[in-house]
Amino acid sequence: MADPCLIRVAHPDDLAAIAAIEHAVFTDPWSLEGLRSALDAPALRVLVAERDGEVAGYLVSQLVLDEVEIQNLAVTPAHRRMGIGRALILRAIGEAAAWGVRRISLEVRQSNEAAQRLYTALGFESVSRRRDYYQRPREDAIVLVRGIAPKRVSSIDKRT
């Protein structure tokens, strides 16, 4: 199967596309300023998936000690079920392993069964629940974790 998209590090020119996806997908979206800050934050990594010359999805992750937490993952409705979310997650897992990280985690809405199936297929396991984590609408989050066998430790290069 051919790659569903090109995964690369986001740059400021991607901000409008990321914000448009954020507002189309989430009921409680990050602000434009929050997204802009994520691009510049040393501990955050923003990846975009590009398909046919347009940003089709993105992933924001945060490195904290020996763990990476996926903060946000979104794919445009028109590009869903094409392997783009999977490709973004696999890139994040690969980078985490290269940095020497031992686990990767995320929260997902209790009602988002499609995302939970994807994460489970990629080796994530449910470890806890966060009551009323999401506010619009109010809903619990399921915390998922996946162990990683580190490959080697290297510095984070936000350009590649």
CSV table of N, CA and C in Angstrom, one decimal:
chain,number,residue,atom,x,y,z
A,1,MET,N,0.8,-1.2,0.0
A,1,MET,CA,0.0,0.0,0.0
A,1,MET,C,0.9,1.2,0.0
A,2,ALA,N,0.6,2.2,-0.8
A,2,ALA,CA,1.3,3.5,-0.9
A,2,ALA,C,1.1,4.3,0.4
A,3,ASP,N,2.1,5.1,0.7
A,3,ASP,CA,1.9,6.0,1.9
A,3,ASP,C,0.6,6.9,1.6
A,4,PRO,N,-0.2,7.0,2.7
A,4,PRO,CA,-1.4,7.8,2.5
A,4,PRO,C,-1.1,9.3,2.4
A,5,CYS,N,0.1,9.7,2.8
A,5,CYS,CA,0.4,11.1,2.9
A,5,CYS,C,1.9,11.3,3.2
A,6,LEU,N,2.3,12.6,3.2
A,6,LEU,CA,3.6,13.0,3.6
A,6,LEU,C,3.5,13.5,5.0
A,7,ILE,N,4.3,13.0,6.0
A,7,ILE,CA,4.3,13.5,7.3
A,7,ILE,C,5.5,14.4,7.5
A,8,ARG,N,5.3,15.6,8.0
A,8,ARG,CA,6.5,16.5,8.2
A,8,ARG,C,6.2,17.4,9.4
A,9,VAL,N,7.2,18.0,9.9
A,9,VAL,CA,7.1,19.0,11.0
A,9,VAL,C,6.3,20.2,10.4
A,10,ALA,N,5.4,20.7,11.2
A,10,ALA,CA,4.6,21.9,10.8
A,10,ALA,C,5.5,23.1,10.9
A,11,HIS,N,5.1,24.1,10.0
A,11,HIS,CA,5.8,25.4,10.0
A,11,HIS,C,4.7,26.4,10.1
A,12,PRO,N,5.1,27.7,10.4
A,12,PRO,CA,4.1,28.7,10.5
A,12,PRO,C,3.1,28.9,9.4
A,13,ASP,N,3.5,28.6,8.2
A,13,ASP,CA,2.6,28.7,7.0
A,13,ASP,C,1.4,27.7,7.1
A,14,ASP,N,1.6,26.6,8.0
A,14,ASP,CA,0.5,25.6,8.2
A,14,ASP,C,-0.5,26.0,9.2
A,15,LEU,N,-0.3,27.1,9.9
A,15,LEU,CA,-1.1,27.5,11.0
A,15,LEU,C,-2.6,27.7,10.6
A,16,ALA,N,-2.9,28.3,9.6
A,16,ALA,CA,-4.3,28.5,9.2
A,16,ALA,C,-5.0,27.2,8.9
A,17,ALA,N,-4.3,26.3,8.2
A,17,ALA,CA,-4.9,25.0,7.9
A,17,ALA,C,-5.1,24.2,9.1
A,18,ILE,N,-4.1,24.2,10.1
A,18,ILE,CA,-4.3,23.5,11.3
A,18,ILE,C,-5.5,24.1,12.1
A,19,ALA,N,-5.6,25.4,12.2
A,19,ALA,CA,-6.7,26.0,12.9
A,19,ALA,C,-8.0,25.7,12.3
A,20,ALA,N,-8.1,25.6,11.0
A,20,ALA,CA,-9.3,25.3,10.3
A,20,ALA,C,-9.7,23.8,10.6
A,21,ILE,N,-8.8,22.9,10.6
A,21,ILE,CA,-9.1,21.5,11.0
A,21,ILE,C,-9.5,21.5,12.5
A,22,GLU,N,-8.8,22.2,13.3
A,22,GLU,CA,-9.1,22.2,14.8
A,22,GLU,C,-10.6,22.6,15.0
A,23,HIS,N,-11.0,23.7,14.3
A,23,HIS,CA,-12.4,24.2,14.5
A,23,HIS,C,-13.4,23.3,13.8
A,24,ALA,N,-13.0,22.6,12.7
A,24,ALA,CA,-14.0,21.7,12.1
A,24,ALA,C,-14.2,20.4,12.8
A,25,VAL,N,-13.2,20.0,13.6
A,25,VAL,CA,-13.3,18.7,14.2
A,25,VAL,C,-13.7,18.7,15.7
A,26,PHE,N,-13.2,19.7,16.4
A,26,PHE,CA,-13.4,19.7,17.9
A,26,PHE,C,-14.5,20.7,18.3
A,27,THR,N,-15.3,20.3,19.4
A,27,THR,CA,-16.3,21.1,20.0
A,27,THR,C,-15.7,22.2,20.9
A,28,ASP,N,-14.5,22.0,21.4
A,28,ASP,CA,-13.8,22.9,22.3
A,28,ASP,C,-12.4,23.1,21.7
A,29,PRO,N,-12.3,23.8,20.6
A,29,PRO,CA,-11.0,23.9,19.9
A,29,PRO,C,-10.0,24.8,20.6
A,30,TRP,N,-8.7,24.5,20.3
A,30,TRP,CA,-7.6,25.4,20.7
A,30,TRP,C,-7.7,26.7,20.0
A,31,SER,N,-7.3,27.8,20.7
A,31,SER,CA,-7.3,29.1,20.0
A,31,SER,C,-6.2,29.2,19.0
A,32,LEU,N,-6.3,30.1,18.1
A,32,LEU,CA,-5.2,30.3,17.1
A,32,LEU,C,-3.9,30.6,17.9
A,33,GLU,N,-4.0,31.4,18.9
A,33,GLU,CA,-2.8,31.8,19.7
A,33,GLU,C,-2.2,30.5,20.4
A,34,GLY,N,-3.0,29.6,20.9
A,34,GLY,CA,-2.6,28.4,21.5
A,34,GLY,C,-1.9,27.5,20.4
A,35,LEU,N,-2.4,27.4,19.3
A,35,LEU,CA,-1.8,26.7,18.2
A,35,LEU,C,-0.4,27.3,17.8
A,36,ARG,N,-0.4,28.6,17.7
A,36,ARG,CA,0.8,29.3,17.3
A,36,ARG,C,1.9,29.0,18.4
A,37,SER,N,1.5,29.1,19.7
A,37,SER,CA,2.4,28.8,20.7
A,37,SER,C,3.0,27.4,20.7
A,38,ALA,N,2.1,26.4,20.3
A,38,ALA,CA,2.6,25.1,20.2
A,38,ALA,C,3.7,24.9,19.1
A,39,LEU,N,3.6,25.7,18.1
A,39,LEU,CA,4.7,25.6,17.0
A,39,LEU,C,6.0,26.1,17.6
A,40,ASP,N,6.0,27.0,18.5
A,40,ASP,CA,7.2,27.6,19.1
A,40,ASP,C,7.7,26.9,20.3
A,41,ALA,N,6.9,26.2,21.0
A,41,ALA,CA,7.3,25.6,22.3
A,41,ALA,C,8.4,24.5,22.2
A,42,PRO,N,9.4,24.6,22.9
A,42,PRO,CA,10.5,23.6,22.8
A,42,PRO,C,10.1,22.2,23.1
A,43,ALA,N,9.2,22.0,24.0
A,43,ALA,CA,8.8,20.6,24.4
A,43,ALA,C,7.7,20.1,23.6
A,44,LEU,N,7.1,20.9,22.7
A,44,LEU,CA,6.0,20.4,21.9
A,44,LEU,C,6.5,20.1,20.5
A,45,ARG,N,5.9,19.2,19.8
A,45,ARG,CA,6.2,18.8,18.5
A,45,ARG,C,4.9,18.8,17.7
A,46,VAL,N,4.8,19.5,16.6
A,46,VAL,CA,3.6,19.6,15.8
A,46,VAL,C,4.0,19.0,14.4
A,47,LEU,N,3.3,17.9,14.1
A,47,LEU,CA,3.5,17.2,12.8
A,47,LEU,C,2.2,17.5,12.0
A,48,VAL,N,2.4,17.6,10.7
A,48,VAL,CA,1.2,17.7,9.8
A,48,VAL,C,1.3,16.5,8.7
A,49,ALA,N,0.2,16.1,8.3
A,49,ALA,CA,0.0,15.1,7.2
A,49,ALA,C,-0.4,15.9,6.0
A,50,GLU,N,0.3,15.8,5.0
A,50,GLU,CA,0.0,16.5,3.7
A,50,GLU,C,-0.4,15.5,2.7
A,51,ARG,N,-1.5,15.8,2.0
A,51,ARG,CA,-2.0,14.9,1.0
A,51,ARG,C,-2.4,15.8,-0.2
A,52,ASP,N,-1.9,15.5,-1.3
A,52,ASP,CA,-2.2,16.2,-2.6
A,52,ASP,C,-2.0,17.7,-2.3
A,53,GLY,N,-0.9,18.1,-1.7
A,53,GLY,CA,-0.6,19.5,-1.5
A,53,GLY,C,-1.3,20.2,-0.4
A,54,GLU,N,-2.2,19.6,0.3
A,54,GLU,CA,-2.9,20.3,1.4
A,54,GLU,C,-2.8,19.5,2.7
A,55,VAL,N,-2.9,20.3,3.8
A,55,VAL,CA,-2.8,19.7,5.2
A,55,VAL,C,-4.1,19.0,5.4
A,56,ALA,N,-3.9,17.7,5.6
A,56,ALA,CA,-5.1,16.8,5.8
A,56,ALA,C,-5.3,16.4,7.3
A,57,GLY,N,-4.3,16.7,8.1
A,57,GLY,CA,-4.3,16.3,9.5
A,57,GLY,C,-3.1,16.8,10.2
A,58,TYR,N,-3.1,16.7,11.5
A,58,TYR,CA,-2.0,17.1,12.3
A,58,TYR,C,-2.0,16.4,13.7
A,59,LEU,N,-0.8,16.4,14.3
A,59,LEU,CA,-0.7,15.8,15.6
A,59,LEU,C,0.2,16.7,16.5
A,60,VAL,N,-0.2,17.0,17.7
A,60,VAL,CA,0.6,17.8,18.6
A,60,VAL,C,1.0,16.8,19.8
A,61,SER,N,2.3,16.7,20.0
A,61,SER,CA,2.8,15.9,21.1
A,61,SER,C,3.7,16.7,22.0
A,62,GLN,N,3.8,16.2,23.3
A,62,GLN,CA,4.7,16.9,24.2
A,62,GLN,C,5.6,15.9,24.9
A,63,LEU,N,6.9,16.2,24.9
A,63,LEU,CA,7.9,15.4,25.5
A,63,LEU,C,8.0,15.8,27.0
A,64,VAL,N,7.8,14.9,27.9
A,64,VAL,CA,8.0,15.2,29.3
A,64,VAL,C,8.8,14.0,29.9
A,65,LEU,N,10.0,14.3,30.3
A,65,LEU,CA,11.0,13.3,30.8
A,65,LEU,C,11.1,12.1,29.9
A,66,ASP,N,10.6,11.0,30.3
A,66,ASP,CA,10.8,9.8,29.5
A,66,ASP,C,9.4,9.4,28.9
A,67,GLU,N,8.5,10.3,28.7
A,67,GLU,CA,7.2,10.0,28.1
A,67,GLU,C,6.8,11.1,27.1
A,68,VAL,N,6.1,10.6,26.0
A,68,VAL,CA,5.5,11.6,25.1
A,68,VAL,C,4.0,11.5,25.3
A,69,GLU,N,3.4,12.6,25.4
A,69,GLU,CA,1.9,12.6,25.5
A,69,GLU,C,1.4,13.3,24.2
A,70,ILE,N,0.5,12.6,23.5
A,70,ILE,CA,-0.2,13.1,22.4
A,70,ILE,C,-1.3,14.1,22.9
A,71,GLN,N,-1.1,15.4,22.6
A,71,GLN,CA,-2.0,16.4,23.1
A,71,GLN,C,-3.2,16.5,22.2
A,72,ASN,N,-3.0,16.4,20.9
A,72,ASN,CA,-4.1,16.6,19.9
A,72,ASN,C,-3.8,15.9,18.7
A,73,LEU,N,-4.8,15.3,18.1
A,73,LEU,CA,-4.7,14.6,16.8
A,73,LEU,C,-6.0,14.9,16.1
A,74,ALA,N,-5.9,15.3,14.8
A,74,ALA,CA,-7.1,15.6,14.1
A,74,ALA,C,-6.9,15.4,12.6
A,75,VAL,N,-7.9,14.8,11.9
A,75,VAL,CA,-7.8,14.6,10.5
A,75,VAL,C,-9.1,15.3,9.9
A,76,THR,N,-9.0,16.0,8.8
A,76,THR,CA,-10.2,16.6,8.2
A,76,THR,C,-11.2,15.5,7.9
A,77,PRO,N,-12.5,15.8,8.0
A,77,PRO,CA,-13.5,14.8,7.7
A,77,PRO,C,-13.4,14.2,6.3
A,78,ALA,N,-13.0,15.0,5.4
A,78,ALA,CA,-12.8,14.5,4.0
A,78,ALA,C,-11.7,13.5,3.8
A,79,HIS,N,-10.7,13.5,4.8
A,79,HIS,CA,-9.6,12.7,4.7
A,79,HIS,C,-9.6,11.5,5.6
A,80,ARG,N,-10.7,11.3,6.3
A,80,ARG,CA,-10.7,10.2,7.3
A,80,ARG,C,-10.8,8.8,6.6
A,81,ARG,N,-10.3,7.8,7.3
A,81,ARG,CA,-10.3,6.4,6.9
A,81,ARG,C,-9.4,6.2,5.7
A,82,MET,N,-8.4,7.0,5.6
A,82,MET,CA,-7.4,6.9,4.6
A,82,MET,C,-6.0,6.5,5.1
A,83,GLY,N,-5.9,6.3,6.5
A,83,GLY,CA,-4.6,5.9,7.1
A,83,GLY,C,-3.8,7.1,7.6
A,84,ILE,N,-4.4,8.3,7.5
A,84,ILE,CA,-3.6,9.5,7.9
A,84,ILE,C,-3.4,9.6,9.4
A,85,GLY,N,-4.4,9.4,10.2
A,85,GLY,CA,-4.3,9.4,11.6
A,85,GLY,C,-3.3,8.3,12.0
A,86,ARG,N,-3.4,7.1,11.5
A,86,ARG,CA,-2.4,6.0,11.8
A,86,ARG,C,-1.0,6.5,11.4
A,87,ALA,N,-0.8,7.1,10.3
A,87,ALA,CA,0.5,7.5,9.8
A,87,ALA,C,1.1,8.6,10.8
A,88,LEU,N,0.3,9.5,11.3
A,88,LEU,CA,0.7,10.5,12.2
A,88,LEU,C,1.2,9.9,13.5
A,89,ILE,N,0.3,8.9,14.0
A,89,ILE,CA,0.7,8.3,15.3
A,89,ILE,C,1.9,7.4,15.1
A,90,LEU,N,2.1,6.7,14.1
A,90,LEU,CA,3.3,5.9,13.9
A,90,LEU,C,4.5,6.7,13.8
A,91,ARG,N,4.4,7.9,13.1
A,91,ARG,CA,5.6,8.8,13.1
A,91,ARG,C,5.9,9.3,14.5
A,92,ALA,N,4.9,9.6,15.3
A,92,ALA,CA,5.1,10.1,16.7
A,92,ALA,C,5.8,9.0,17.5
A,93,ILE,N,5.3,7.7,17.3
A,93,ILE,CA,5.9,6.6,18.1
A,93,ILE,C,7.3,6.4,17.6
A,94,GLY,N,7.6,6.5,16.3
A,94,GLY,CA,9.0,6.3,15.8
A,94,GLY,C,9.9,7.4,16.4
A,95,GLU,N,9.5,8.6,16.4
A,95,GLU,CA,10.3,9.7,16.9
A,95,GLU,C,10.5,9.5,18.4
A,96,ALA,N,9.5,9.1,19.1
A,96,ALA,CA,9.6,8.9,20.6
A,96,ALA,C,10.7,7.8,20.9
A,97,ALA,N,10.6,6.7,20.1
A,97,ALA,CA,11.6,5.6,20.3
A,97,ALA,C,13.0,6.1,20.0
A,98,ALA,N,13.2,7.0,19.0
A,98,ALA,CA,14.5,7.5,18.6
A,98,ALA,C,15.0,8.4,19.7
A,99,TRP,N,14.1,9.1,20.4
A,99,TRP,CA,14.6,10.0,21.5
A,99,TRP,C,14.8,9.2,22.8
A,100,GLY,N,14.6,7.9,22.8
A,100,GLY,CA,14.8,7.1,24.0
A,100,GLY,C,13.6,7.1,25.0
A,101,VAL,N,12.5,7.5,24.5
A,101,VAL,CA,11.2,7.6,25.3
A,101,VAL,C,10.7,6.1,25.6
A,102,ARG,N,10.2,5.9,26.7
A,102,ARG,CA,9.7,4.6,27.1
A,102,ARG,C,8.2,4.3,27.0
A,103,ARG,N,7.5,5.4,26.9
A,103,ARG,CA,6.0,5.2,26.7
A,103,ARG,C,5.4,6.5,26.1
A,104,ILE,N,4.2,6.3,25.5
A,104,ILE,CA,3.5,7.3,24.9
A,104,ILE,C,2.0,7.2,25.3
A,105,SER,N,1.4,8.3,25.6
A,105,SER,CA,0.1,8.3,26.2
A,105,SER,C,-0.8,9.3,25.5
A,106,LEU,N,-2.1,9.2,25.8
A,106,LEU,CA,-3.1,10.2,25.2
A,106,LEU,C,-4.4,10.0,26.0
A,107,GLU,N,-5.3,11.0,25.8
A,107,GLU,CA,-6.7,10.9,26.3
A,107,GLU,C,-7.6,10.9,25.1
A,108,VAL,N,-8.7,10.1,25.2
A,108,VAL,CA,-9.7,10.1,24.1
A,108,VAL,C,-11.1,10.1,24.7
A,109,ARG,N,-12.0,10.8,24.0
A,109,ARG,CA,-13.4,10.8,24.5
A,109,ARG,C,-13.9,9.4,24.6
A,110,GLN,N,-14.6,9.2,25.7
A,110,GLN,CA,-15.3,7.9,25.9
A,110,GLN,C,-16.1,7.5,24.8
A,111,SER,N,-16.8,8.4,24.1
A,111,SER,CA,-17.7,8.1,23.0
A,111,SER,C,-17.0,7.9,21.7
A,112,ASN,N,-15.7,8.2,21.6
A,112,ASN,CA,-15.0,8.2,20.3
A,112,ASN,C,-14.5,6.7,20.1
A,113,GLU,N,-15.4,5.9,19.7
A,113,GLU,CA,-15.1,4.4,19.6
A,113,GLU,C,-14.1,4.2,18.4
A,114,ALA,N,-14.3,5.0,17.3
A,114,ALA,CA,-13.4,4.8,16.1
A,114,ALA,C,-12.0,5.1,16.5
A,115,ALA,N,-11.7,6.1,17.2
A,115,ALA,CA,-10.4,6.5,17.6
A,115,ALA,C,-9.8,5.4,18.6
A,116,GLN,N,-10.7,5.0,19.5
A,116,GLN,CA,-10.2,3.9,20.5
A,116,GLN,C,-9.8,2.7,19.7
A,117,ARG,N,-10.6,2.3,18.7
A,117,ARG,CA,-10.2,1.1,17.9
A,117,ARG,C,-8.8,1.3,17.2
A,118,LEU,N,-8.6,2.5,16.7
A,118,LEU,CA,-7.3,2.8,16.1
A,118,LEU,C,-6.2,2.7,17.1
A,119,TYR,N,-6.3,3.3,18.2
A,119,TYR,CA,-5.3,3.3,19.2
A,119,TYR,C,-5.0,1.9,19.7
A,120,THR,N,-6.1,1.1,19.9
A,120,THR,CA,-5.9,-0.3,20.4
A,120,THR,C,-5.2,-1.1,19.3
A,121,ALA,N,-5.5,-0.9,18.1
A,121,ALA,CA,-4.8,-1.6,17.0
A,121,ALA,C,-3.3,-1.2,16.9
A,122,LEU,N,-3.0,-0.1,17.4
A,122,LEU,CA,-1.6,0.4,17.4
A,122,LEU,C,-0.9,0.1,18.7
A,123,GLY,N,-1.5,-0.7,19.6
A,123,GLY,CA,-0.9,-1.2,20.8
A,123,GLY,C,-1.1,-0.4,22.1
A,124,PHE,N,-2.0,0.6,22.0
A,124,PHE,CA,-2.3,1.3,23.2
A,124,PHE,C,-3.3,0.5,24.1
A,125,GLU,N,-3.2,0.7,25.4
A,125,GLU,CA,-4.1,0.0,26.3
A,125,GLU,C,-4.7,1.0,27.3
A,126,SER,N,-5.9,0.8,27.6
A,126,SER,CA,-6.6,1.7,28.6
A,126,SER,C,-6.1,1.5,30.0
A,127,VAL,N,-5.7,2.6,30.7
A,127,VAL,CA,-5.1,2.5,32.0
A,127,VAL,C,-6.0,3.2,33.0
A,128,SER,N,-6.8,4.1,32.6
A,128,SER,CA,-7.6,4.9,33.6
A,128,SER,C,-8.7,5.7,32.9
A,129,ARG,N,-9.5,6.4,33.7
A,129,ARG,CA,-10.5,7.2,33.2
A,129,ARG,C,-10.4,8.6,33.9
A,130,ARG,N,-10.6,9.7,33.2
A,130,ARG,CA,-10.6,11.0,33.8
A,130,ARG,C,-12.0,11.5,33.7
A,131,ARG,N,-12.7,11.6,34.8
A,131,ARG,CA,-14.1,12.0,34.9
A,131,ARG,C,-14.2,13.5,34.4
A,132,ASP,N,-15.2,13.7,33.6
A,132,ASP,CA,-15.5,15.1,33.1
A,132,ASP,C,-14.3,15.8,32.5
A,133,TYR,N,-13.4,15.1,31.9
A,133,TYR,CA,-12.2,15.7,31.3
A,133,TYR,C,-12.6,16.7,30.2
A,134,TYR,N,-13.5,16.3,29.4
A,134,TYR,CA,-14.0,17.2,28.3
A,134,TYR,C,-15.2,18.0,28.8
A,135,GLN,N,-15.3,19.2,28.3
A,135,GLN,CA,-16.3,20.1,28.8
A,135,GLN,C,-17.4,20.4,27.8
A,136,ARG,N,-17.2,20.3,26.5
A,136,ARG,CA,-18.2,20.7,25.5
A,136,ARG,C,-18.3,19.5,24.5
A,137,PRO,N,-19.2,18.6,24.6
A,137,PRO,CA,-20.0,18.4,25.8
A,137,PRO,C,-19.2,17.7,26.9
A,138,ARG,N,-19.7,17.7,28.1
A,138,ARG,CA,-19.1,17.1,29.3
A,138,ARG,C,-19.0,15.6,29.1
A,139,GLU,N,-17.8,15.1,29.2
A,139,GLU,CA,-17.6,13.7,29.0
A,139,GLU,C,-16.3,13.2,29.6
A,140,ASP,N,-16.3,11.9,30.0
A,140,ASP,CA,-15.1,11.3,30.5
A,140,ASP,C,-14.0,11.1,29.4
A,141,ALA,N,-12.8,11.1,29.8
A,141,ALA,CA,-11.7,10.7,28.9
A,141,ALA,C,-11.2,9.3,29.3
A,142,ILE,N,-10.8,8.5,28.4
A,142,ILE,CA,-10.1,7.3,28.6
A,142,ILE,C,-8.6,7.5,28.4
A,143,VAL,N,-7.8,7.2,29.3
A,143,VAL,CA,-6.4,7.4,29.2
A,143,VAL,C,-5.8,6.1,28.6
A,144,LEU,N,-5.0,6.2,27.6
A,144,LEU,CA,-4.4,5.1,26.9
A,144,LEU,C,-2.9,5.3,26.9
A,145,VAL,N,-2.2,4.1,27.0
A,145,VAL,CA,-0.8,4.2,27.1
A,145,VAL,C,-0.2,3.0,26.3
A,146,ARG,N,0.9,3.3,25.7
A,146,ARG,CA,1.7,2.3,24.9
A,146,ARG,C,3.1,2.3,25.3
A,147,GLY,N,3.7,1.2,25.6
A,147,GLY,CA,5.1,1.1,25.9
A,147,GLY,C,5.9,1.2,24.6
A,148,ILE,N,7.1,1.7,24.7
A,148,ILE,CA,8.0,1.8,23.5
A,148,ILE,C,9.4,1.3,23.9
A,149,ALA,N,9.9,0.5,23.0
A,149,ALA,CA,11.3,0.1,23.1
A,149,ALA,C,12.2,1.1,22.5
A,150,PRO,N,13.0,1.9,23.3
A,150,PRO,CA,13.8,3.0,22.8
A,150,PRO,C,14.8,2.5,21.8
A,151,LYS,N,15.1,3.2,20.8
A,151,LYS,CA,16.1,2.9,19.8
A,151,LYS,C,17.4,3.5,20.2
A,152,ARG,N,17.4,4.8,20.3
A,152,ARG,CA,18.6,5.6,20.7
A,152,ARG,C,18.2,7.0,21.1
A,153,VAL,N,19.0,7.6,22.0
A,153,VAL,CA,18.6,8.9,22.5
A,153,VAL,C,19.3,9.9,21.6
A,154,SER,N,18.5,10.9,21.1
A,154,SER,CA,19.0,12.0,20.3
A,154,SER,C,18.2,13.3,20.7
A,155,SER,N,18.7,14.4,20.3
A,155,SER,CA,18.0,15.6,20.5
A,155,SER,C,16.8,15.8,19.6
A,156,ILE,N,15.9,16.6,20.0
A,156,ILE,CA,14.8,16.9,19.2
A,156,ILE,C,15.1,18.0,18.2
A,157,ASP,N,14.9,17.7,16.9
A,157,ASP,CA,15.1,18.7,15.9
A,157,ASP,C,13.8,19.1,15.4
A,158,LYS,N,13.3,20.3,15.7
A,158,LYS,CA,11.9,20.7,15.4
A,158,LYS,C,11.8,21.0,13.9
A,159,ARG,N,12.9,20.9,13.1
A,159,ARG,CA,12.8,21.3,11.7
A,159,ARG,C,12.5,20.1,10.8
A,160,THR,N,12.7,18.8,11.3
A,160,THR,CA,12.5,17.7,10.4
A,160,THR,C,11.3,16.8,10.8
